mmCIF file of C-alpha atoms in Angstrom:
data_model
loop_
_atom_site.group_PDB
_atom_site.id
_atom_site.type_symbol
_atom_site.label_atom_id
_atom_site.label_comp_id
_atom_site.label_asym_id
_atom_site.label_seq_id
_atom_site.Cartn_x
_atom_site.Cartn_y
_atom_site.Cartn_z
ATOM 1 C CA UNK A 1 131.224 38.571 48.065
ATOM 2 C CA UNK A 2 133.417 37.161 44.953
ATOM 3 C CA UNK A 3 132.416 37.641 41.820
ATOM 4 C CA UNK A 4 131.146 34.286 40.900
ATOM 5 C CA UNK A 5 128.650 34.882 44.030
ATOM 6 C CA UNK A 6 127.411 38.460 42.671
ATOM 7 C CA UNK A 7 127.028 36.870 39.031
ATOM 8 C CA UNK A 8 124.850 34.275 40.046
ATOM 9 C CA UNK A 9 123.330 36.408 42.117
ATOM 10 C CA UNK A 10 122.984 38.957 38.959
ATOM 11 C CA UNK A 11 121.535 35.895 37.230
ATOM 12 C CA UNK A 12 118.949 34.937 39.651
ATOM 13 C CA UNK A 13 117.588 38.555 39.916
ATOM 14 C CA UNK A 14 117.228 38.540 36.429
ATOM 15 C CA UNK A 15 115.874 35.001 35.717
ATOM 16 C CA UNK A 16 113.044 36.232 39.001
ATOM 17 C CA UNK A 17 112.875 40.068 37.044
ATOM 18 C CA UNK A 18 111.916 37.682 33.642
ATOM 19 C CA UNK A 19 109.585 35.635 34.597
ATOM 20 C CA UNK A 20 108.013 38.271 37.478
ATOM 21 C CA UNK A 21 107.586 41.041 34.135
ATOM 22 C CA UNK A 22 105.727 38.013 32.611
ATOM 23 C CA UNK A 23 103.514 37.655 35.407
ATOM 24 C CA UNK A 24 102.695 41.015 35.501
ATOM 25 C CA UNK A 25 102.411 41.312 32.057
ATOM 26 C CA UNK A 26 99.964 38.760 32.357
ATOM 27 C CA UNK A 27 98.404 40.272 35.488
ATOM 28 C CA UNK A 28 97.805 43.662 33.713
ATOM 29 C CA UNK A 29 96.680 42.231 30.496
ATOM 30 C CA UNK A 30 93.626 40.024 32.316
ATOM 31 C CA UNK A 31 92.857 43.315 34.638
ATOM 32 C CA UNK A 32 92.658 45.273 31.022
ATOM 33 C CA UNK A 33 90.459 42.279 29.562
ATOM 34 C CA UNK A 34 88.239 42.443 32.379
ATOM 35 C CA UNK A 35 87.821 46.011 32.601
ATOM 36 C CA UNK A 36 86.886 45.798 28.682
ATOM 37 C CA UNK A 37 84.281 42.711 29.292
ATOM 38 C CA UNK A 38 82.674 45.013 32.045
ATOM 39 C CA UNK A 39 82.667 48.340 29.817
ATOM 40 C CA UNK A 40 80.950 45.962 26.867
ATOM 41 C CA UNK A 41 78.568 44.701 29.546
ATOM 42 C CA UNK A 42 77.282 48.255 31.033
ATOM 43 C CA UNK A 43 76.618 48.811 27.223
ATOM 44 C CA UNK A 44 75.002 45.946 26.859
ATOM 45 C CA UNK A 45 73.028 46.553 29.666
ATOM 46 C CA UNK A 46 72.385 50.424 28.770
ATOM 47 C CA UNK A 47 71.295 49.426 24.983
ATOM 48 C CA UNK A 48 69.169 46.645 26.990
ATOM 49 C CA UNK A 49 67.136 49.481 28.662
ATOM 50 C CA UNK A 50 66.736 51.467 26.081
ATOM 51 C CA UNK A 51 65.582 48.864 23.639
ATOM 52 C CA UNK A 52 62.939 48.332 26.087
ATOM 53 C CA UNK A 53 62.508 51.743 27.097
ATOM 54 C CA UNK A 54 61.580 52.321 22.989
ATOM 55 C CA UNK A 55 59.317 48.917 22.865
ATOM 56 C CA UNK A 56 57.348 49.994 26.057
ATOM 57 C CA UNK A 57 56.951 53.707 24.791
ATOM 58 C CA UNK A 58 55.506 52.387 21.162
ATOM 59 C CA UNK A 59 52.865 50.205 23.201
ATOM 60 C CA UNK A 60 52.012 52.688 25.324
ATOM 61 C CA UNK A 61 51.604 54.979 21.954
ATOM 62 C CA UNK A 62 49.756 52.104 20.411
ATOM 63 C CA UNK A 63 47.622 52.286 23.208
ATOM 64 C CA UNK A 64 46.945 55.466 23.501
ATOM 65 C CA UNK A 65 45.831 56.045 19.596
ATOM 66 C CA UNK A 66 43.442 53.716 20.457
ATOM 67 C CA UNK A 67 41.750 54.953 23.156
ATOM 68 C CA UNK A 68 41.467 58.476 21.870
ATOM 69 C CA UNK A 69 40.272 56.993 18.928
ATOM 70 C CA UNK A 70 37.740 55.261 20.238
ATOM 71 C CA UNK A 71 36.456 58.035 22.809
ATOM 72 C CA UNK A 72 36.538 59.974 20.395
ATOM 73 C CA UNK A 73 33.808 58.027 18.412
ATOM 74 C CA UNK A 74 32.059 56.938 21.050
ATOM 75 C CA UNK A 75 31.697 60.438 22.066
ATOM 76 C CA UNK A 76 31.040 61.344 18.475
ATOM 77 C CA UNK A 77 28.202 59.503 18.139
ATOM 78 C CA UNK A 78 26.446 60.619 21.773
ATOM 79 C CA UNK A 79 26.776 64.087 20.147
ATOM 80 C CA UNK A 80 25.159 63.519 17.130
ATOM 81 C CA UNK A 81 22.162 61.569 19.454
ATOM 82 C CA UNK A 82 22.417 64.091 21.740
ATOM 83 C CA UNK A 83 21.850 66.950 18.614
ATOM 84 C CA UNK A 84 19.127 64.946 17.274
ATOM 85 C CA UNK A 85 17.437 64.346 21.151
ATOM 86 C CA UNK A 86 17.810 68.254 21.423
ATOM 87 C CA UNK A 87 16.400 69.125 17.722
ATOM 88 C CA UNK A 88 13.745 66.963 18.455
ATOM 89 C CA UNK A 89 14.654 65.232 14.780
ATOM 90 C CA UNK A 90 14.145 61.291 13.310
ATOM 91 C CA UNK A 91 16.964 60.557 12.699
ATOM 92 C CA UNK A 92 17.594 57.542 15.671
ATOM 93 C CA UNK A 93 21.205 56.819 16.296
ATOM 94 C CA UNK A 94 21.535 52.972 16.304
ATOM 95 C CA UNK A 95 22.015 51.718 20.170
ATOM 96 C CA UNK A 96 23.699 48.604 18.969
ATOM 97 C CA UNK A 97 26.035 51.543 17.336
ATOM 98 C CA UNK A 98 26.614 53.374 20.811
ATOM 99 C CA UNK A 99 27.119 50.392 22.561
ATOM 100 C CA UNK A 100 29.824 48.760 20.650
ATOM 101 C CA UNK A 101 31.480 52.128 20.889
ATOM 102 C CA UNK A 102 31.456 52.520 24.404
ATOM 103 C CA UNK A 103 32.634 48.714 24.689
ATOM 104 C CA UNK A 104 35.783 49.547 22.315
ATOM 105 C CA UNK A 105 36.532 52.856 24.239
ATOM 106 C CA UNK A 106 36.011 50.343 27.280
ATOM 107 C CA UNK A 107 38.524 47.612 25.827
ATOM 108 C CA UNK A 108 41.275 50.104 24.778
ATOM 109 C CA UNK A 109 41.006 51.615 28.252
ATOM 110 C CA UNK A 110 41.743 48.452 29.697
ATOM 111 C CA UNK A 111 44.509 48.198 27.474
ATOM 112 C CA UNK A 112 45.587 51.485 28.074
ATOM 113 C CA UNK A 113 45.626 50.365 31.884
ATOM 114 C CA UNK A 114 48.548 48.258 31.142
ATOM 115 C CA UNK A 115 51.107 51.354 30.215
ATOM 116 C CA UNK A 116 49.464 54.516 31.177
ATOM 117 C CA UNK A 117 50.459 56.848 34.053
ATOM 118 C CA UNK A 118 48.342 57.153 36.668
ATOM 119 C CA UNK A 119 47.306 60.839 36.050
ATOM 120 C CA UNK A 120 46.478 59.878 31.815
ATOM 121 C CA UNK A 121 44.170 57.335 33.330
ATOM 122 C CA UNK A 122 42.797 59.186 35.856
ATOM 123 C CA UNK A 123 41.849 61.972 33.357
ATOM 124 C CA UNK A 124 40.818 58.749 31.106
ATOM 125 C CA UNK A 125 38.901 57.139 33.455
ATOM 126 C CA UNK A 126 36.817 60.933 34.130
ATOM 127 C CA UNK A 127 35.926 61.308 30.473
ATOM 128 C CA UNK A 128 34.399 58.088 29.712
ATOM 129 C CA UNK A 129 32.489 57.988 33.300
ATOM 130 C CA UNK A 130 31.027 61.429 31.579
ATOM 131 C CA UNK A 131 30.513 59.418 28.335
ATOM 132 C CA UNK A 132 28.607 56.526 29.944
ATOM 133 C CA UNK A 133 26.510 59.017 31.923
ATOM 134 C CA UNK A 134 25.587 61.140 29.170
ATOM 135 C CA UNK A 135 24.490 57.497 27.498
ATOM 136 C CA UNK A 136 22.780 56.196 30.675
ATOM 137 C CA UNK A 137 21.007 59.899 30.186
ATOM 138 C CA UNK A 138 19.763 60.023 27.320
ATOM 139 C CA UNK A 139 18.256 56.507 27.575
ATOM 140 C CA UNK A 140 16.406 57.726 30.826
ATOM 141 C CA UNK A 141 15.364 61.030 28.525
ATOM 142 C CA UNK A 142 14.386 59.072 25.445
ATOM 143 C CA UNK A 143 12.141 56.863 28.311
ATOM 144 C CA UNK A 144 10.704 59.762 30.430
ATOM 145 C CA UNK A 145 11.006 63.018 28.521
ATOM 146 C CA UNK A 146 11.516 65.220 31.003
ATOM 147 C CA UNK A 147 13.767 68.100 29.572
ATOM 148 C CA UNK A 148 15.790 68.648 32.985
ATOM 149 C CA UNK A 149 17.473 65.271 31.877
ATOM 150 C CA UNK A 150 18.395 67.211 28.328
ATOM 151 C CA UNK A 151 19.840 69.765 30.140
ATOM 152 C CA UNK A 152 22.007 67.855 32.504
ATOM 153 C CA UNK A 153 22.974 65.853 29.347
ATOM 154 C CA UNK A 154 23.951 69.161 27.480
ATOM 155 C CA UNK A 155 25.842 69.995 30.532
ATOM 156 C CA UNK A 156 28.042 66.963 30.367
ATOM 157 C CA UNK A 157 28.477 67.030 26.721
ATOM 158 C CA UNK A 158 30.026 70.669 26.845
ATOM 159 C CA UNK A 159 31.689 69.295 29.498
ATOM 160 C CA UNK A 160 33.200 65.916 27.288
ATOM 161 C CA UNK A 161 34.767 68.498 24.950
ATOM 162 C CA UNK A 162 37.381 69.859 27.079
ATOM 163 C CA UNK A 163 37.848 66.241 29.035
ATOM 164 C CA UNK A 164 38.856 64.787 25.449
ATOM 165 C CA UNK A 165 41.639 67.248 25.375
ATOM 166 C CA UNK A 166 42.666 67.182 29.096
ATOM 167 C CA UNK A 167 43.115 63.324 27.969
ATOM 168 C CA UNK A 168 44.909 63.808 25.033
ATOM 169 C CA UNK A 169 46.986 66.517 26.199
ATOM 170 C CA UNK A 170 48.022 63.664 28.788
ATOM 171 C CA UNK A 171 49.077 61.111 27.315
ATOM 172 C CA UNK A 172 50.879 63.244 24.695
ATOM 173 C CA UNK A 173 52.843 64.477 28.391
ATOM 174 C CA UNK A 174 53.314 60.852 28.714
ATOM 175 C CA UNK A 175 54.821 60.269 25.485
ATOM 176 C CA UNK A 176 57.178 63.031 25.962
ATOM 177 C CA UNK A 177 55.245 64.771 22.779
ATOM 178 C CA UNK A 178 55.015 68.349 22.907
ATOM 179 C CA UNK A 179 51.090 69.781 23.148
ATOM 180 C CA UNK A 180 50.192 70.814 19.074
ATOM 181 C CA UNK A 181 47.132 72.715 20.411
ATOM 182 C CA UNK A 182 43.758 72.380 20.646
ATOM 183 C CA UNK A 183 42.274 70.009 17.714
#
């Protein structure tokens, strides 16, 4: 080989090393690029789920406030009818009263339905059956008054106390609250 043959040859190989470091340049740079765009995307993605991790966890708490709240009044109210059945006194709870409570505790359970776990509704679900018993009682005791149906609604409304916490305690598990004792 002369050396006119090895310079062009010398010339080639670098004119093919030039433009091949520009292709891989090139090459590396879009595989960088992508890599980047895929990172940005699993965030994306990850802040996605989270978002609506944060959006489903403040309905479900929306719900929830509203279903203890109104258990807790419509239970509130069977108490204080149950007190006055019991002390044989006047003072008549309104039934209109009781029975828009026990349709609002109805409606937010419903409501409830749509986030809670299946264990904060079962529990749910228990305590107002008891509720709507102890109401269906004390209509059939304020009809008949036969004092075996006082006791059985005594019975249930000791038993409504501790069912209001099981259900709270719940669906503060569900909310990932800690339990703040027994209110």
């Amino acid at each position: 080989m002369d050396a006119s043959q090895a310079t062009l040859l010398v010339a080639v190989a670098g004119v093919l090393g030039t433009v091949a470091s520009g292709a891989l340049a090139n090459y590396g740079s879009r595989k960088v690029k992508l890599a980047e765009l895929e990172h940005m995307e699993r965030q994306w993605r990850a802040n996605m789920a989270a978002e609506q991790h944060r959006h489903r966890n403040s309905e479900m708490k929306a719900a929830y406030i509203e279903l203890n709240r109104t258990a807790r009044a419509f239970q509130s109210l069977l108490q204080r009818h149950f007190r006055n059945l019991a002390e044989g006194t006047n003072f008549a709870v309104d039934p209109e009263q009781e029975d828009e409570a026990r349709n609002a505790a109805r409606d937010a359970y419903s409501e409830a339905q749509l986030f809670g776990s299946e264990e904060s509704l079962e529990i749910a679900s228990n305590f107002l059956n008891n509720l709507y018993a102890i109401h269906r009682l004390m209509m059939k005791f304020e009809d008949s008054g036969e004092t075996a149906v006082l006791d059985e609604v005594r019975t249930r409304v000791e038993r409504s106390r501790s069912e209001v916490r099981e259900m709270r305690n719940a669906m503060r598990a569900d909310l990932g609250m800690q339990s703040q004792g027994d209110r």
